[in-house]
Amino acid sequence: MPVARSERLLTLLQTLRRYRRPVTGIVLAEETGVSLRTLYRDIASLQAQGAMIEGEAGIGYVLKPGFMLPPMMFSEEELEALVLGSRWVARAAEPRLAGAGADALAKIAAVLPADMRDMIDSAALFVGPKRRDEDKADVSAIRRAIRLERILELHYGDEQGRISRRRVWPFALGYFEHVRVLMAWCELRQDFRHFRTDRIIDMTLHEVRYPRRRTVLLKEWREQDVPLEN
């Protein structure tokens, strides 16, 4: 079955995004399943639409960062995924992040053709009711601590109601069906620990950066395969 031109161009863009160095037309043609002649035409079409593809035949091509996808480059399933993701964030995330998800979808809808805007409005993909457990902690402050690699000091109540003070190095936040879980290195335990955000009684965000990089902590946490208990 012939592939629609818009889908073919999208596939080519996504293939180019995987390469940071110039890649030859022959390789691109093989990966996208088109002839070399068609590939050259598609590259010219994308360049005409504003894609910053540099290079030439016989040398190779590279896509420079910063290219905004034109509206027609979203498939129906991609639009449905955006709608579903936005609706899930609105239900599962804290108000600030939920609002950001709705704003992002609105920005996308604003540049879509009318028929695609109608698809967003009429998408029959829904999520369940809002989570019941409310957070005492400011989850947006937790996300900021993760981004900036800052130490958090927590007053935390465990399942038995015992309260402890912890200084932690936050590096990830998990959104589950009914709870959110902070993943962090705990200075007290000298190990990775998970903290339910609805059990954080209060917290202090320090301006002190913790001594290791967040990406390193995340990598070690994944390698240890620490079970996520919530």
Tab-separated table of C-alpha atoms in Angstrom:
chain	number	residue	atom	x	y	z
A	1	MET	CA	0.000	0.000	0.000
A	2	PRO	CA	1.459	3.411	-0.975
A	3	VAL	CA	2.457	5.596	1.935
A	4	ALA	CA	0.864	9.055	2.112
A	5	ARG	CA	3.290	11.842	1.297
A	6	SER	CA	2.749	13.621	4.622
A	7	GLU	CA	3.466	10.391	6.515
A	8	ARG	CA	6.548	9.788	4.364
A	9	LEU	CA	7.896	13.277	5.121
A	10	LEU	CA	7.270	12.782	8.833
A	11	THR	CA	9.155	9.480	8.759
A	12	LEU	CA	12.080	11.177	7.041
A	13	LEU	CA	12.129	13.959	9.646
A	14	GLN	CA	12.061	11.486	12.507
A	15	THR	CA	14.880	9.493	10.891
A	16	LEU	CA	17.018	12.621	10.478
A	17	ARG	CA	16.424	13.549	14.136
A	18	ARG	CA	18.180	10.340	15.200
A	19	TYR	CA	21.450	11.429	13.604
A	20	ARG	CA	23.712	14.155	14.972
A	21	ARG	CA	26.200	13.830	12.124
A	22	PRO	CA	25.578	13.920	8.361
A	23	VAL	CA	24.038	10.736	7.005
A	24	THR	CA	24.129	9.751	3.345
A	25	GLY	CA	21.090	9.733	1.102
A	26	ILE	CA	21.543	6.011	0.462
A	27	VAL	CA	21.230	5.233	4.197
A	28	LEU	CA	18.215	7.527	4.547
A	29	ALA	CA	16.515	5.967	1.532
A	30	GLU	CA	17.044	2.465	2.923
A	31	GLU	CA	15.739	3.400	6.376
A	32	THR	CA	12.644	5.171	5.052
A	33	GLY	CA	11.895	2.627	2.327
A	34	VAL	CA	11.946	4.960	-0.681
A	35	SER	CA	14.052	5.333	-3.796
A	36	LEU	CA	17.018	7.686	-3.776
A	37	ARG	CA	15.237	9.912	-6.286
A	38	THR	CA	12.160	10.153	-4.047
A	39	LEU	CA	14.359	10.869	-1.048
A	40	TYR	CA	15.980	13.839	-2.762
A	41	ARG	CA	12.530	15.207	-3.664
A	42	ASP	CA	11.335	14.762	-0.071
A	43	ILE	CA	14.378	16.533	1.334
A	44	ALA	CA	13.739	19.439	-1.037
A	45	SER	CA	10.085	19.545	0.087
A	46	LEU	CA	11.055	19.682	3.754
A	47	GLN	CA	13.620	22.392	3.081
A	48	ALA	CA	10.930	24.410	1.291
A	49	GLN	CA	8.722	24.086	4.396
A	50	GLY	CA	11.476	25.518	6.592
A	51	ALA	CA	13.340	22.446	7.799
A	52	MET	CA	16.995	23.305	8.343
A	53	ILE	CA	18.449	20.312	6.506
A	54	GLU	CA	22.033	20.939	5.511
A	55	GLY	CA	24.112	18.900	3.091
A	56	GLU	CA	23.957	17.647	-0.455
A	57	ALA	CA	23.864	14.470	-2.504
A	58	GLY	CA	27.023	12.384	-2.177
A	59	ILE	CA	28.071	14.055	1.076
A	60	GLY	CA	25.201	13.559	3.489
A	61	TYR	CA	22.421	15.423	5.287
A	62	VAL	CA	21.900	16.639	8.841
A	63	LEU	CA	18.856	18.289	10.453
A	64	LYS	CA	19.773	21.329	12.519
A	65	PRO	CA	17.866	21.766	15.830
A	66	GLY	CA	15.002	24.185	16.220
A	67	PHE	CA	12.720	23.122	13.370
A	68	MET	CA	9.010	23.387	14.230
A	69	LEU	CA	6.843	20.695	12.694
A	70	PRO	CA	4.250	22.106	10.292
A	71	PRO	CA	0.650	21.305	11.324
A	72	MET	CA	0.073	18.649	8.660
A	73	MET	CA	2.957	16.614	10.056
A	74	PHE	CA	0.836	15.237	12.929
A	75	SER	CA	-0.850	11.925	12.242
A	76	GLU	CA	-4.304	11.125	13.670
A	77	GLU	CA	-2.799	8.763	16.239
A	78	GLU	CA	-0.221	11.357	17.300
A	79	LEU	CA	-3.000	13.888	17.899
A	80	GLU	CA	-4.948	11.315	19.910
A	81	ALA	CA	-1.837	10.621	21.987
A	82	LEU	CA	-1.451	14.357	22.699
A	83	VAL	CA	-5.094	14.654	23.754
A	84	LEU	CA	-4.941	11.587	25.981
A	85	GLY	CA	-1.661	12.705	27.540
A	86	SER	CA	-3.020	16.178	28.240
A	87	ARG	CA	-6.169	14.764	29.826
A	88	TRP	CA	-4.166	12.350	31.964
A	89	VAL	CA	-1.901	15.163	33.192
A	90	ALA	CA	-4.968	17.285	33.990
A	91	ARG	CA	-6.294	14.480	36.155
A	92	ALA	CA	-3.113	13.096	37.738
A	93	ALA	CA	-0.789	16.076	38.090
A	94	GLU	CA	-0.846	19.040	40.438
A	95	PRO	CA	-2.718	22.158	39.197
A	96	ARG	CA	0.335	23.987	37.862
A	97	LEU	CA	1.523	21.075	35.711
A	98	ALA	CA	-2.055	20.252	34.695
A	99	GLY	CA	-2.493	23.817	33.489
A	100	ALA	CA	0.774	23.654	31.557
A	101	GLY	CA	-0.435	20.507	29.774
A	102	ALA	CA	-3.696	22.179	28.775
A	103	ASP	CA	-1.835	25.286	27.575
A	104	ALA	CA	0.555	23.191	25.473
A	105	LEU	CA	-2.334	21.388	23.776
A	106	ALA	CA	-4.074	24.716	23.130
A	107	LYS	CA	-0.925	26.078	21.450
A	108	ILE	CA	-0.800	23.045	19.184
A	109	ALA	CA	-4.515	23.310	18.370
A	110	ALA	CA	-4.143	26.997	17.481
A	111	VAL	CA	-1.895	26.230	14.500
A	112	LEU	CA	-3.775	23.171	13.227
A	113	PRO	CA	-6.099	23.179	10.234
A	114	ALA	CA	-9.803	23.261	11.123
A	115	ASP	CA	-10.376	19.534	10.569
A	116	MET	CA	-7.524	18.618	12.908
A	117	ARG	CA	-8.783	21.057	15.559
A	118	ASP	CA	-12.121	19.267	15.346
A	119	MET	CA	-10.305	15.966	15.958
A	120	ILE	CA	-8.875	17.336	19.201
A	121	ASP	CA	-12.277	18.599	20.369
A	122	SER	CA	-14.054	15.361	19.510
A	123	ALA	CA	-11.390	12.864	20.604
A	124	ALA	CA	-13.188	10.034	22.394
A	125	LEU	CA	-10.301	9.153	24.695
A	126	PHE	CA	-10.856	9.717	28.402
A	127	VAL	CA	-9.197	8.970	31.721
A	128	GLY	CA	-10.668	7.935	35.054
A	129	PRO	CA	-11.682	10.179	37.955
A	130	LYS	CA	-9.220	12.420	39.745
A	131	ARG	CA	-6.928	10.832	42.355
A	132	ARG	CA	-8.278	10.869	45.904
A	133	ASP	CA	-5.159	11.453	47.984
A	134	GLU	CA	-4.201	15.099	48.220
A	135	ASP	CA	-0.623	16.261	48.632
A	136	LYS	CA	0.460	18.290	51.624
A	137	ALA	CA	3.736	19.161	49.878
A	138	ASP	CA	4.134	21.620	47.024
A	139	VAL	CA	4.797	19.229	44.133
A	140	SER	CA	5.824	22.067	41.822
A	141	ALA	CA	8.591	22.905	44.338
A	142	ILE	CA	9.675	19.262	44.261
A	143	ARG	CA	9.894	19.375	40.467
A	144	ARG	CA	11.950	22.568	40.738
A	145	ALA	CA	14.325	20.894	43.205
A	146	ILE	CA	14.770	18.018	40.746
A	147	ARG	CA	15.500	20.350	37.833
A	148	LEU	CA	17.985	22.444	39.836
A	149	GLU	CA	19.526	19.470	41.716
A	150	ARG	CA	18.811	21.060	45.099
A	151	ILE	CA	18.668	19.395	48.517
A	152	LEU	CA	15.229	18.910	50.078
A	153	GLU	CA	14.672	18.605	53.811
A	154	LEU	CA	11.517	16.663	54.613
A	155	HIS	CA	9.309	15.967	57.593
A	156	TYR	CA	7.947	12.612	56.535
A	157	GLY	CA	5.315	10.316	58.030
A	158	ASP	CA	5.563	6.611	57.265
A	159	GLU	CA	2.727	4.095	57.000
A	160	GLN	CA	2.670	3.641	60.777
A	161	GLY	CA	2.473	7.390	61.360
A	162	ARG	CA	6.056	7.736	62.596
A	163	ILE	CA	7.596	11.064	61.651
A	164	SER	CA	11.226	11.519	60.690
A	165	ARG	CA	13.365	14.325	59.304
A	166	ARG	CA	15.233	13.530	56.092
A	167	ARG	CA	17.702	15.431	53.923
A	168	VAL	CA	17.413	14.011	50.430
A	169	TRP	CA	18.763	14.508	46.913
A	170	PRO	CA	15.677	14.392	44.646
A	171	PHE	CA	16.193	13.121	41.106
A	172	ALA	CA	12.832	11.805	39.833
A	173	LEU	CA	9.095	11.940	40.455
A	174	GLY	CA	6.746	9.065	39.647
A	175	TYR	CA	3.064	9.644	38.842
A	176	PHE	CA	1.012	6.564	39.716
A	177	GLU	CA	-2.709	5.896	39.651
A	178	HIS	CA	-3.419	7.139	43.176
A	179	VAL	CA	-0.111	8.492	44.489
A	180	ARG	CA	3.008	10.369	43.481
A	181	VAL	CA	6.386	9.091	44.585
A	182	LEU	CA	9.594	11.080	45.003
A	183	MET	CA	12.774	9.152	44.189
A	184	ALA	CA	15.796	10.448	46.074
A	185	TRP	CA	19.112	9.641	47.688
A	186	CYS	CA	18.613	9.776	51.467
A	187	GLU	CA	21.530	11.167	53.496
A	188	LEU	CA	20.259	9.417	56.647
A	189	ARG	CA	20.019	5.942	55.076
A	190	GLN	CA	22.906	6.476	52.628
A	191	ASP	CA	20.826	4.763	49.986
A	192	PHE	CA	18.005	5.325	47.528
A	193	ARG	CA	14.589	5.826	49.099
A	194	HIS	CA	11.080	6.540	47.842
A	195	PHE	CA	8.764	9.050	49.507
A	196	ARG	CA	5.036	9.378	48.869
A	197	THR	CA	4.235	13.027	48.362
A	198	ASP	CA	0.955	12.746	50.309
A	199	ARG	CA	3.012	11.711	53.374
A	200	ILE	CA	5.383	14.685	53.239
A	201	ILE	CA	4.183	16.831	56.134
A	202	ASP	CA	6.334	19.811	55.223
A	203	MET	CA	9.593	20.452	53.444
A	204	THR	CA	12.312	23.011	52.884
A	205	LEU	CA	13.963	23.595	49.538
A	206	HIS	CA	17.629	24.481	50.103
A	207	GLU	CA	19.591	26.556	47.647
A	208	VAL	CA	22.497	24.164	48.157
A	209	ARG	CA	23.135	21.932	45.173
A	210	TYR	CA	23.649	18.310	46.092
A	211	PRO	CA	27.137	16.967	45.331
A	212	ARG	CA	26.267	14.537	42.523
A	213	ARG	CA	24.556	14.970	39.158
A	214	ARG	CA	20.928	14.014	38.838
A	215	THR	CA	21.594	11.966	35.699
A	216	VAL	CA	24.187	9.888	37.581
A	217	LEU	CA	21.789	9.213	40.462
A	218	LEU	CA	19.045	8.238	38.028
A	219	LYS	CA	21.379	5.869	36.183
A	220	GLU	CA	22.505	4.179	39.423
A	221	TRP	CA	18.918	3.909	40.642
A	222	ARG	CA	17.906	2.192	37.406
A	223	GLU	CA	20.866	-0.184	37.562
A	224	GLN	CA	19.983	-1.212	41.126
A	225	ASP	CA	16.412	-1.887	40.001
A	226	VAL	CA	15.048	-0.479	43.260
A	227	PRO	CA	11.391	-1.599	43.622
A	228	LEU	CA	8.869	1.224	43.587
A	229	GLU	CA	6.692	0.685	46.632
A	230	ASN	CA	3.804	3.072	47.082
